PDB file of C-alpha atoms in Angstrom:
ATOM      1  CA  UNK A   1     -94.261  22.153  93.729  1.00  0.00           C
ATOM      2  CA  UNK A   2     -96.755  19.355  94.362  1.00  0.00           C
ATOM      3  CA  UNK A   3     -95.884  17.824  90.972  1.00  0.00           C
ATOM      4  CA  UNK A   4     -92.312  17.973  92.085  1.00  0.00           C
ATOM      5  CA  UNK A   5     -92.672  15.934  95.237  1.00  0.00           C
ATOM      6  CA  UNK A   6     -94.824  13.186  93.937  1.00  0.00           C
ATOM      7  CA  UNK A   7     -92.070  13.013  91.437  1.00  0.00           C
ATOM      8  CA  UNK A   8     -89.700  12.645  94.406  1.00  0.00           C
ATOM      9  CA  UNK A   9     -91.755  10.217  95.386  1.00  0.00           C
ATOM     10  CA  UNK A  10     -92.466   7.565  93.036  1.00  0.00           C
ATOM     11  CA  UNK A  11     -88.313   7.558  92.404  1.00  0.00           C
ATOM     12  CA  UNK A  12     -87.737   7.090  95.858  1.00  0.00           C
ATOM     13  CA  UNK A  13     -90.381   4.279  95.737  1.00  0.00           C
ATOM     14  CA  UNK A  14     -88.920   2.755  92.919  1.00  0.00           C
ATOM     15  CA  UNK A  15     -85.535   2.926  94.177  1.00  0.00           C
ATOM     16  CA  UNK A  16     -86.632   1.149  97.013  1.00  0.00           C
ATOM     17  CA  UNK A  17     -88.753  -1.474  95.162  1.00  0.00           C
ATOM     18  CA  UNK A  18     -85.559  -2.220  93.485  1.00  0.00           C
ATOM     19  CA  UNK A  19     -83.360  -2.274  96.551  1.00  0.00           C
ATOM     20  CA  UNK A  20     -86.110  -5.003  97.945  1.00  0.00           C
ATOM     21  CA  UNK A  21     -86.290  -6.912  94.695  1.00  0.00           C
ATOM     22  CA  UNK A  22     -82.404  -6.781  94.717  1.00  0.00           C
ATOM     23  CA  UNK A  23     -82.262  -8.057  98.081  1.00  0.00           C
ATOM     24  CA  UNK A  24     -84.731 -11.101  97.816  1.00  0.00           C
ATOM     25  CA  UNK A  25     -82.885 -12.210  94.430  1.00  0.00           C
ATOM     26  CA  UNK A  26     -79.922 -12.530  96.461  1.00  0.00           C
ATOM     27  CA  UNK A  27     -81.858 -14.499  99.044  1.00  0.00           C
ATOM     28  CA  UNK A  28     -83.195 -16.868  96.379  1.00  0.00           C
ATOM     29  CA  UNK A  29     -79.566 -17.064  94.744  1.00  0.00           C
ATOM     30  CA  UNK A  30     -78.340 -18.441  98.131  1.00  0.00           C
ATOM     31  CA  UNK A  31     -81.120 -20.474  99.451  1.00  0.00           C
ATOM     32  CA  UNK A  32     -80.739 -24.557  99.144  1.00  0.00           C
ATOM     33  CA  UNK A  33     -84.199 -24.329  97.765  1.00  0.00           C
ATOM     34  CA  UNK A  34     -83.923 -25.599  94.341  1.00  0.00           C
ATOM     35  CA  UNK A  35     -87.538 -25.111  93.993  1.00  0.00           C
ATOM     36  CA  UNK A  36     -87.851 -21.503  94.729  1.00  0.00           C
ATOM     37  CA  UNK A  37     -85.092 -21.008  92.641  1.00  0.00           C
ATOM     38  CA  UNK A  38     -86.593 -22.893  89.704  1.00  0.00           C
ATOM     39  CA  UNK A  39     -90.123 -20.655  90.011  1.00  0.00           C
ATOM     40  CA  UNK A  40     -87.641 -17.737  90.470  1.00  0.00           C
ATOM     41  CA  UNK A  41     -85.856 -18.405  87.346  1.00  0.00           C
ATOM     42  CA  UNK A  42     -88.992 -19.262  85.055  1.00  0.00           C
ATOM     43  CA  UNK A  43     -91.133 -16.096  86.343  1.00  0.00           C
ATOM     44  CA  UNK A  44     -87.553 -13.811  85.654  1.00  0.00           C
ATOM     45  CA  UNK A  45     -86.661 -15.766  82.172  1.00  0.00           C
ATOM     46  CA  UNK A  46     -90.385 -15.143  80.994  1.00  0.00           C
ATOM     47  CA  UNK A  47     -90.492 -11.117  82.348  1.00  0.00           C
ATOM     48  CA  UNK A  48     -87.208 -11.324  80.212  1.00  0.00           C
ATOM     49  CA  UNK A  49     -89.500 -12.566  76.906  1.00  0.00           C
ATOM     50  CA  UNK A  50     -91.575 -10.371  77.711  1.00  0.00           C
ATOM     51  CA  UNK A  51     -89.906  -7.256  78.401  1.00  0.00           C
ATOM     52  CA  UNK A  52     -86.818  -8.066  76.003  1.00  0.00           C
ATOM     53  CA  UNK A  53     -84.892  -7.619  79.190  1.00  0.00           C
ATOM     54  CA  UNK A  54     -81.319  -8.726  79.156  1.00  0.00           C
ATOM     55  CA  UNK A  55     -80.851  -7.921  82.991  1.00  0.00           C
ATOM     56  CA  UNK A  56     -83.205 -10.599  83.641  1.00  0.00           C
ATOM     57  CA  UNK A  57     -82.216 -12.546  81.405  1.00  0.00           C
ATOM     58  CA  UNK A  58     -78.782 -12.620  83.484  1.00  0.00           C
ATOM     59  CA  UNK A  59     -80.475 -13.494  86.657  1.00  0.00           C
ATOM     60  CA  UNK A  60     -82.464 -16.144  85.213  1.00  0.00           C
ATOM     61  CA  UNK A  61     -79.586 -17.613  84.128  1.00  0.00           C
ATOM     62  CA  UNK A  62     -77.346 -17.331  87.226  1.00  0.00           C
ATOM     63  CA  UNK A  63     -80.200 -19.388  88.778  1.00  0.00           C
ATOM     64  CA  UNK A  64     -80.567 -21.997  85.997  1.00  0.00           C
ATOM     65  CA  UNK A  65     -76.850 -22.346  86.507  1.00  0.00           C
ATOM     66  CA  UNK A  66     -77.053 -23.877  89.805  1.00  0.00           C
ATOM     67  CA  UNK A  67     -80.099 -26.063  89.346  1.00  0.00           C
ATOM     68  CA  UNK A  68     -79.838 -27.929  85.916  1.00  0.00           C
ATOM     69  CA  UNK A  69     -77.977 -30.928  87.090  1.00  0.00           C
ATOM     70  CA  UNK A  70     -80.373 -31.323  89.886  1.00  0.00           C
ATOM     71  CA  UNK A  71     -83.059 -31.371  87.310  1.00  0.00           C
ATOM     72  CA  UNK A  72     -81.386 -33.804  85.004  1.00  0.00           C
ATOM     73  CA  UNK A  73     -83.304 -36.934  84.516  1.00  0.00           C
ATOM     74  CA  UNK A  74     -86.245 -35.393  86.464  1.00  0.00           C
ATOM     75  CA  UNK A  75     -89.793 -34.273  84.746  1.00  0.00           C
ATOM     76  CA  UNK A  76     -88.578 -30.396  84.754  1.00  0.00           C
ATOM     77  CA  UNK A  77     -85.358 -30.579  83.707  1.00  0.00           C
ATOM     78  CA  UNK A  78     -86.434 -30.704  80.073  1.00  0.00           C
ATOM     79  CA  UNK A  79     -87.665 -27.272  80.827  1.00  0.00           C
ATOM     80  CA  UNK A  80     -84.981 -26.152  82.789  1.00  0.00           C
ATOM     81  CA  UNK A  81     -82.315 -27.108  80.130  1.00  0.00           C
ATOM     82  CA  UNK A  82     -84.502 -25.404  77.420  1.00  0.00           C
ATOM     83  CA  UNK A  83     -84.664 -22.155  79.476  1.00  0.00           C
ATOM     84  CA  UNK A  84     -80.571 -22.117  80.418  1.00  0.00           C
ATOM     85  CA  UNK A  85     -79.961 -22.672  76.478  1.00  0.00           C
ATOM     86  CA  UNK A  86     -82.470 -20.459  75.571  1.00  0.00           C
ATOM     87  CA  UNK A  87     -80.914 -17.517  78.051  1.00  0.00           C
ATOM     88  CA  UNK A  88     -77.748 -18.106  76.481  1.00  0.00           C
ATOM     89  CA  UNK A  89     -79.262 -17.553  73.386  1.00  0.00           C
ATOM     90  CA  UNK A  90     -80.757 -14.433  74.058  1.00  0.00           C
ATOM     91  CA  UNK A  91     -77.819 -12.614  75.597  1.00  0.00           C
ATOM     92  CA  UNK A  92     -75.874 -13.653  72.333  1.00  0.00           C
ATOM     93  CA  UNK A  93     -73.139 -15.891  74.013  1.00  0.00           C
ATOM     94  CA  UNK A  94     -73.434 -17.697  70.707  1.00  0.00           C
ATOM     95  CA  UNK A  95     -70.908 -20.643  71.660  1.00  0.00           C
ATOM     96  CA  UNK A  96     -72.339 -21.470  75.128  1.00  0.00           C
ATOM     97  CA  UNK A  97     -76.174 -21.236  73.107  1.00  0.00           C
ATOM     98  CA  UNK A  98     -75.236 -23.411  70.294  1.00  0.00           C
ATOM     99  CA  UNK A  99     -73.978 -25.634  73.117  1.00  0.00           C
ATOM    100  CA  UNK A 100     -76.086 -26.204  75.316  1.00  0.00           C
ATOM    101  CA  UNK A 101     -79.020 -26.261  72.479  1.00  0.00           C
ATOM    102  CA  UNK A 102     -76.823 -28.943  70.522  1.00  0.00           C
ATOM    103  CA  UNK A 103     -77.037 -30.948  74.297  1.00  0.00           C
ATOM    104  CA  UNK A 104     -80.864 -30.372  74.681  1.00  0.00           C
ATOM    105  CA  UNK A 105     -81.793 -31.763  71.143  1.00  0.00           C
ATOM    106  CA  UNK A 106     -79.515 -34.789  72.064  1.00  0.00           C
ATOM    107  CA  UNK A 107     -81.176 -35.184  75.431  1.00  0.00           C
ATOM    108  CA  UNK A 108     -84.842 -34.418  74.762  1.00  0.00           C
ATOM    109  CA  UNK A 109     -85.312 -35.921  71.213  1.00  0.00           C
ATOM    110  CA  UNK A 110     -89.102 -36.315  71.137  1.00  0.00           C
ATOM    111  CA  UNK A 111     -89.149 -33.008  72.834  1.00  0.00           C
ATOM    112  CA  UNK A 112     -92.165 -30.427  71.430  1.00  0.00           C
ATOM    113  CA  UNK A 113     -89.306 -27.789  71.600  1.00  0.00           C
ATOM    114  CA  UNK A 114     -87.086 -30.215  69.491  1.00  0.00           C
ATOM    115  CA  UNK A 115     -87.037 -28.027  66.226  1.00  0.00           C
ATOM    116  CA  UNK A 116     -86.411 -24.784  68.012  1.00  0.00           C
ATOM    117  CA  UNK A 117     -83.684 -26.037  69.854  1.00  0.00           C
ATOM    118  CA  UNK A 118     -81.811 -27.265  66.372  1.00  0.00           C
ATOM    119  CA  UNK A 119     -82.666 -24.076  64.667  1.00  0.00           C
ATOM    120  CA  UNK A 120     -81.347 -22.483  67.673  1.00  0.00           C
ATOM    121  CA  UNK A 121     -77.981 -24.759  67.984  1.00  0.00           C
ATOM    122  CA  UNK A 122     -77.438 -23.891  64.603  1.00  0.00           C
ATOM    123  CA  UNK A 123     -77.895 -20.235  64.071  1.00  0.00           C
ATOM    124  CA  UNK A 124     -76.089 -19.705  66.875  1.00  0.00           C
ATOM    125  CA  UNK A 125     -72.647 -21.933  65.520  1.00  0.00           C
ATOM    126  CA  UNK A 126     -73.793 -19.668  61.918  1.00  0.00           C
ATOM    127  CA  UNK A 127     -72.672 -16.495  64.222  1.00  0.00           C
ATOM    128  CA  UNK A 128     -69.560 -18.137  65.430  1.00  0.00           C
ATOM    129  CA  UNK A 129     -68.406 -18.359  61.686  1.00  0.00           C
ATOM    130  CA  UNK A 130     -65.555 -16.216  60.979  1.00  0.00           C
ATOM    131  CA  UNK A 131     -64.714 -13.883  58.194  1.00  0.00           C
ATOM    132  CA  UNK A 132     -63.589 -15.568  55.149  1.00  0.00           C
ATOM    133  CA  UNK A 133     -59.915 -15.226  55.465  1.00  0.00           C
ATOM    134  CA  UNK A 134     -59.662 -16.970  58.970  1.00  0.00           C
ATOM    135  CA  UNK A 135     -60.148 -20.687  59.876  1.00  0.00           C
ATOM    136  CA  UNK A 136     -63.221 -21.470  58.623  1.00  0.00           C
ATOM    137  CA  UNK A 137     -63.747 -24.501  61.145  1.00  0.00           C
ATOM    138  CA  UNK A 138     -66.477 -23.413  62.674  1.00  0.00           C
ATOM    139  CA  UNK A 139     -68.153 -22.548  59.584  1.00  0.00           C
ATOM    140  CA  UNK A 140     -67.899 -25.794  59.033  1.00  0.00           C
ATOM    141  CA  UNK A 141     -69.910 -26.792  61.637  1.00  0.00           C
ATOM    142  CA  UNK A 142     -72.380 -24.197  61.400  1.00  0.00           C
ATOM    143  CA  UNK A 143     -72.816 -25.438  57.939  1.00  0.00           C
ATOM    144  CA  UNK A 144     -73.355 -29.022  59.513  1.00  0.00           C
ATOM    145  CA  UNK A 145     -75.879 -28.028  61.697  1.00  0.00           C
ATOM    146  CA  UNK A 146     -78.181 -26.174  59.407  1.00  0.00           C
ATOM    147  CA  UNK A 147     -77.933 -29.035  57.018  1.00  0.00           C
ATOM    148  CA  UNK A 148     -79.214 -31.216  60.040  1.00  0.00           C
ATOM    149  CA  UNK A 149     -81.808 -28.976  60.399  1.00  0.00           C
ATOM    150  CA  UNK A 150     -82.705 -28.372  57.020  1.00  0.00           C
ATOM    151  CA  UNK A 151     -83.051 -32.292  56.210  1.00  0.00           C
ATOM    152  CA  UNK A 152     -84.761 -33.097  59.783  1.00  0.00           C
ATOM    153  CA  UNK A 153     -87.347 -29.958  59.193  1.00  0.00           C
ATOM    154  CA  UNK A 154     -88.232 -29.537  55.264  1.00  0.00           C
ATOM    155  CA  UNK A 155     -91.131 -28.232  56.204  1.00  0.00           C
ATOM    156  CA  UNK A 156     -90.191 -26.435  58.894  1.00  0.00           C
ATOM    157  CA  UNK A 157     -91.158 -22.434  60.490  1.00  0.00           C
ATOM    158  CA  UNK A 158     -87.178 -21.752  60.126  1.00  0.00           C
ATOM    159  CA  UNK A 159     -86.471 -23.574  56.678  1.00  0.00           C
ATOM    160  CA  UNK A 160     -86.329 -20.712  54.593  1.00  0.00           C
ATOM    161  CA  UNK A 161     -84.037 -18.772  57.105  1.00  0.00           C
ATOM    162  CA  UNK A 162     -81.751 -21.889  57.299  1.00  0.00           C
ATOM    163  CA  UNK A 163     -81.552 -22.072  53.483  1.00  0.00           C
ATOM    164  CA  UNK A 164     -80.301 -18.861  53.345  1.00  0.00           C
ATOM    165  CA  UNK A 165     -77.734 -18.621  56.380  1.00  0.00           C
ATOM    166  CA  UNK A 166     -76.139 -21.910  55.114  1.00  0.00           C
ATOM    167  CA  UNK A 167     -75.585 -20.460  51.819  1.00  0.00           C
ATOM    168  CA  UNK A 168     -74.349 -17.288  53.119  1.00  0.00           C
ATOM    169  CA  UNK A 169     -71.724 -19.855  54.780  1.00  0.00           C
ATOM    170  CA  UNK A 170     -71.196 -21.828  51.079  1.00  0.00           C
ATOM    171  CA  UNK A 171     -70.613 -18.712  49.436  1.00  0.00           C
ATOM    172  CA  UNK A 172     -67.440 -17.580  52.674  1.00  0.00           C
ATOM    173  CA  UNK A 173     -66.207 -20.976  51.957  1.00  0.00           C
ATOM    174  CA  UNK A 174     -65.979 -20.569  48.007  1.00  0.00           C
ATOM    175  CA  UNK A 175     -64.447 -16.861  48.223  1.00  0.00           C
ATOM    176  CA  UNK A 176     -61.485 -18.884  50.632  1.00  0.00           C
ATOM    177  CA  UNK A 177     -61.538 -21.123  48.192  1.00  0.00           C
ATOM    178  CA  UNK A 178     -61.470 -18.677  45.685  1.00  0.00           C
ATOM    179  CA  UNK A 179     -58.979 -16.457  47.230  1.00  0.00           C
ATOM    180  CA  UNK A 180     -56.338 -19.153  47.976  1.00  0.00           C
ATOM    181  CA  UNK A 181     -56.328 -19.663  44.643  1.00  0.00           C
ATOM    182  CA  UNK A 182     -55.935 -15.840  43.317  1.00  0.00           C
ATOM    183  CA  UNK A 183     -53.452 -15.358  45.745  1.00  0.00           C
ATOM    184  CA  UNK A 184     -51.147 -18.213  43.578  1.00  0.00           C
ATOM    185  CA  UNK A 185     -51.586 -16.251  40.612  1.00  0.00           C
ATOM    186  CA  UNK A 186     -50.456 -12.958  42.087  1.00  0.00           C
ATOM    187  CA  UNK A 187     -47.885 -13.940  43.702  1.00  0.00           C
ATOM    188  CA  UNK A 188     -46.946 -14.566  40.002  1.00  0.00           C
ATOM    189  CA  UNK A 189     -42.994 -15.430  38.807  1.00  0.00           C
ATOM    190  CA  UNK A 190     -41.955 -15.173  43.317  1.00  0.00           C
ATOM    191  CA  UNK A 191     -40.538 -18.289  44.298  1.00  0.00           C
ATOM    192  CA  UNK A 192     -39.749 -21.269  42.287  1.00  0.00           C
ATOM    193  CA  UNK A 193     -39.692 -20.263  38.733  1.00  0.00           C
ATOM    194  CA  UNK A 194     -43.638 -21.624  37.898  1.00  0.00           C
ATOM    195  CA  UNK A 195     -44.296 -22.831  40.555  1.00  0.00           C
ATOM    196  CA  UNK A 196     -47.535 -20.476  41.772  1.00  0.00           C
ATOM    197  CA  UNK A 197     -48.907 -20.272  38.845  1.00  0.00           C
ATOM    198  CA  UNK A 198     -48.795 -24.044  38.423  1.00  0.00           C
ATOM    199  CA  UNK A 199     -50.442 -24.119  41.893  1.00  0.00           C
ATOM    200  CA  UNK A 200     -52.851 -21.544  40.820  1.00  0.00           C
ATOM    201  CA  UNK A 201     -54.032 -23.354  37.724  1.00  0.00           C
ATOM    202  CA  UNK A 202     -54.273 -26.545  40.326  1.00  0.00           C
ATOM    203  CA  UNK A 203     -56.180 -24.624  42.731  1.00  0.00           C
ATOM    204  CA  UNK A 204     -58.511 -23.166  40.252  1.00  0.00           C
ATOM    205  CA  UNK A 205     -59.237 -26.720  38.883  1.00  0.00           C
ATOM    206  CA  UNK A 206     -60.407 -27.845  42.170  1.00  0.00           C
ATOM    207  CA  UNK A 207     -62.592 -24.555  42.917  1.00  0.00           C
ATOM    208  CA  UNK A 208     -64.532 -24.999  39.759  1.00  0.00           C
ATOM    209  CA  UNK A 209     -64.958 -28.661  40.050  1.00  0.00           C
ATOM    210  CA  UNK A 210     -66.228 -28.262  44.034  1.00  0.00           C
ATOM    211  CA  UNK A 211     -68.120 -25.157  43.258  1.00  0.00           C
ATOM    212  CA  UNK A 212     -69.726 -25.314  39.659  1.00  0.00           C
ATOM    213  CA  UNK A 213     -72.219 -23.269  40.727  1.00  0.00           C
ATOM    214  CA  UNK A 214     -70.469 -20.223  42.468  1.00  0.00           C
ATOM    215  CA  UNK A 215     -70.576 -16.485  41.415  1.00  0.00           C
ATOM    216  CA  UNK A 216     -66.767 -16.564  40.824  1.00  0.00           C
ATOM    217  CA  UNK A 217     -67.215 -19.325  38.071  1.00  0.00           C
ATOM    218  CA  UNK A 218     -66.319 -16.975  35.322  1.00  0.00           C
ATOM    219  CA  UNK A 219     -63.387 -15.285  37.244  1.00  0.00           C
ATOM    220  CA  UNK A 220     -61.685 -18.583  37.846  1.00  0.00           C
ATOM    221  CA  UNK A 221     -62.098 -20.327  34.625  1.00  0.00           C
ATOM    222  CA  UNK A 222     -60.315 -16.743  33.338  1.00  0.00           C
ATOM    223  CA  UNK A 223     -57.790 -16.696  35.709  1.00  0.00           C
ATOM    224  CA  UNK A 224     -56.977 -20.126  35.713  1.00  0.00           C
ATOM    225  CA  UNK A 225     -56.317 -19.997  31.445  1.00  0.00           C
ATOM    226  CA  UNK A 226     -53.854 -16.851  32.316  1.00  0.00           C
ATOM    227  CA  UNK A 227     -52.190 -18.902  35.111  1.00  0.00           C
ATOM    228  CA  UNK A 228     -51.617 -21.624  32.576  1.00  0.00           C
ATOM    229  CA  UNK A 229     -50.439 -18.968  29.536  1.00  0.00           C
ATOM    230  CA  UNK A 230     -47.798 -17.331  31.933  1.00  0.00           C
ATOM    231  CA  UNK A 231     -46.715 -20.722  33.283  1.00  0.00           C
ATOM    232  CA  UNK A 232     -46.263 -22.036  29.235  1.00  0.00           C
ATOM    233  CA  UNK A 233     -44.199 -18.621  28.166  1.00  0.00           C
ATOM    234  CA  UNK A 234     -42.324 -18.492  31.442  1.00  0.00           C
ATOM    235  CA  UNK A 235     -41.352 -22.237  31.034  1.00  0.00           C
ATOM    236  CA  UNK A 236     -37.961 -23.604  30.001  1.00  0.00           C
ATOM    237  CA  UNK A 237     -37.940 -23.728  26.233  1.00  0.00           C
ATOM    238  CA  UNK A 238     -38.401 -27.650  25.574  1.00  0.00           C
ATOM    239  CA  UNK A 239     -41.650 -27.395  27.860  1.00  0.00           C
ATOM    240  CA  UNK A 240     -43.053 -24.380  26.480  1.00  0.00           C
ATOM    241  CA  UNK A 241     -45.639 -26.143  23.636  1.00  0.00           C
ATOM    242  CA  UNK A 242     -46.900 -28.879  25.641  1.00  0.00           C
ATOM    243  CA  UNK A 243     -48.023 -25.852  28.233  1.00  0.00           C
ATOM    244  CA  UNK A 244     -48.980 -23.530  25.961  1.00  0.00           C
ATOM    245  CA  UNK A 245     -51.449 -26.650  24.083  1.00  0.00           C
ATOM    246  CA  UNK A 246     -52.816 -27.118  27.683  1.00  0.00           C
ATOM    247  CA  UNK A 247     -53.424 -23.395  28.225  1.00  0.00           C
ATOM    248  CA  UNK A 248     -55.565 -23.892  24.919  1.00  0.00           C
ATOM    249  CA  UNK A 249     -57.386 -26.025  26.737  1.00  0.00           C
ATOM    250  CA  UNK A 250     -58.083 -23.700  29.504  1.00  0.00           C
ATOM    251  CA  UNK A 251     -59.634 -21.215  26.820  1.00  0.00           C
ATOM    252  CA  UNK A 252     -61.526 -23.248  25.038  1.00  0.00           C
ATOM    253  CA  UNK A 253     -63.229 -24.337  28.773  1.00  0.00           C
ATOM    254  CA  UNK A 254     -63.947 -20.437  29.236  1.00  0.00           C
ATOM    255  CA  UNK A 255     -65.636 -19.500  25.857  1.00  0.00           C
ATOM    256  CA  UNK A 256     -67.695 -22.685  25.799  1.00  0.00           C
ATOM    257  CA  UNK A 257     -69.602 -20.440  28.688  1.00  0.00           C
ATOM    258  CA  UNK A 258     -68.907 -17.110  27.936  1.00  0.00           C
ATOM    259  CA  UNK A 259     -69.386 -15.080  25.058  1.00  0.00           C
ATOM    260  CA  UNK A 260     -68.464 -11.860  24.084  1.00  0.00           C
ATOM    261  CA  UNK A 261     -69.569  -9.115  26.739  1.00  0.00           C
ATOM    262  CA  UNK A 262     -68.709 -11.068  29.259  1.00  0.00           C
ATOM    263  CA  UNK A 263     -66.608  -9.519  31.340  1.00  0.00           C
ATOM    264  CA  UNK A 264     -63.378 -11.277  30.770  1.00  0.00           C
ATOM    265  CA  UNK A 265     -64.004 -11.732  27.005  1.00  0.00           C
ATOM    266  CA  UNK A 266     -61.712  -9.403  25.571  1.00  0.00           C
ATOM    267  CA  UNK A 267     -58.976  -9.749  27.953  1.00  0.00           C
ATOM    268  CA  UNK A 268     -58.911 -13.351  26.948  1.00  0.00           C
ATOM    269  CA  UNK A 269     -58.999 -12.872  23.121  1.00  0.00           C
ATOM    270  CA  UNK A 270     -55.457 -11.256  23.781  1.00  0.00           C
ATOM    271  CA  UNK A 271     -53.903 -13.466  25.415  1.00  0.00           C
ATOM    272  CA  UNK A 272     -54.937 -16.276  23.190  1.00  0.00           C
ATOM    273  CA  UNK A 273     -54.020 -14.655  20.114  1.00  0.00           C
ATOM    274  CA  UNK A 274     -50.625 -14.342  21.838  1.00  0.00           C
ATOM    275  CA  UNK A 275     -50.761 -17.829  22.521  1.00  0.00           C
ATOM    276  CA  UNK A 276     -51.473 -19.317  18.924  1.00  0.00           C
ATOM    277  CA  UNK A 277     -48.867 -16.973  17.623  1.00  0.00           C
ATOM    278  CA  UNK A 278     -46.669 -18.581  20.198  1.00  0.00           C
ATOM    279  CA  UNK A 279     -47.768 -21.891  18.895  1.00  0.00           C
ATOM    280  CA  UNK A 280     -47.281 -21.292  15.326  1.00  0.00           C
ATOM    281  CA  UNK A 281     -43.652 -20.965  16.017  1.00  0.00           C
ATOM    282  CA  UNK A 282     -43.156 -24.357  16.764  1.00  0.00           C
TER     283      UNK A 282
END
């Protein structure tokens, strides 16, 4: 019974401890003080770091919200803008945090938070990045910004994370790339008659010659020799040798790297057999 009341009693008390910390928050959150709402904001933002707290990290950041331009150009508001970025941040409003970070490093350039802040900026645009199949602007620019970081900080704490979250962005960018192209050659004899797989065989060309180092090498030089062999025996009949000598090319290009096992290997062997029989005709 005794248990049960002291129980009682500490949630009571902390109910009410909450109720008062509520209610002087508020006060703070409409005072004109800007100072009490700075020291407010710093002791909530660093109970936040502390306790991983996103509640406070909310609070802090209503406050920070009201003060920063009466800090810019004063000695705190280098502070003040790192801690409204860095709130952002940590409640994952990744556009608003790559933001206000991108601002900060532009602002504060000799600043001893400077490398943070970019690493920051850009991880948070590297979120922002889309799957592969939509607009890849921002991955774009999330690309740009860890390349900033990664020249500006060789050396850095972050380096080897950077490294690897811009080429997780490379590697989206080359499977659109990639994909664009496939798509051509699927869509096949639709259309114009050659005209996807002509684009496909164009589309392939410029995917291996941008990325000559990507994990769908092999895949596109294949696909881009049977582009070429169904564009040369669906041609009109006075075009067909000229595109079936090019699609000789293609193969050639693809066994100069592969060998047999590869995975295409065999699959290629039959279509250029059909193609030199093809050729013998003429």
């Amino acid at each position: 019974m005794f248990l049960q009341r002291m129980k009682k009693g500490l949630l009571f008390l902390g109910v009410l401890l909450m109720l008062v910390s509520c209610g002087e928050y508020q006060k703070v959150l409409k005072s004109e003080d800007i100072g009490l709402k700075y020291s407010t904001a710093e002791q909530l933002y660093n109970e936040a770091k502390e306790e991983n707290n996103k509640s406070k990290y909310r609070k802090a950041l209503r406050l920070l919200e009201q003060i920063v331009p009466q800090y810019r150009g004063k000695p705190q508001g280098e502070k003040v803008t790192f801690l409204f970025a860095d709130s952002y941040y940590q409640l994952g409003d990744d556009y608003l945090a790559g933001y206000q970070f991108e601002r900060f490093t532009q602002a504060y350039p000799n600043s001893d938070k400077i490398e943070e802040a970019a690493f920051k900026s850009a991880k948070s645009y590297y979120f922002l990045s889309p799957r592969y199949d939509l607009d890849q602007t921002e991955t774009l620019k999330a690309i740009t910004e860890l390349q900033k970081y990664i020249d500006s900080y060789p050396d850095g704490e972050n380096i080897e994370e950077a490294n690897k979250l811009a080429t997780d962005l490379r590697v989206k960018l080359e499977k659109k790339a990639y994909q664009i192209a496939w798509e051509y050659y699927n869509k096949g004899e639709a259309g114009l008659p050659g005209q996807n797989y002509k684009a496909a065989v164009v589309a392939f060309t410029n995917f291996l010659n941008e990325y000559p180092g990507s994990p769908f090498r092999e895949e596109a030089f294949y696909y881009r020799f049977a582009a070429a062999y169904e564009l040369a025996v669906n041609s009109y009949e006075f075009l067909i040798k000229e595109r079936l000598t090019d699609a000789q090319i293609y193969y050639n290009n693809y066994i100069r790297y592969y060998k047999e096992g590869s995975p295409y290997y065999e699959q290629i062997q039959a279509l250029n057999r059909d193609l030199e029989s093809r050729l013998q005709n003429f």
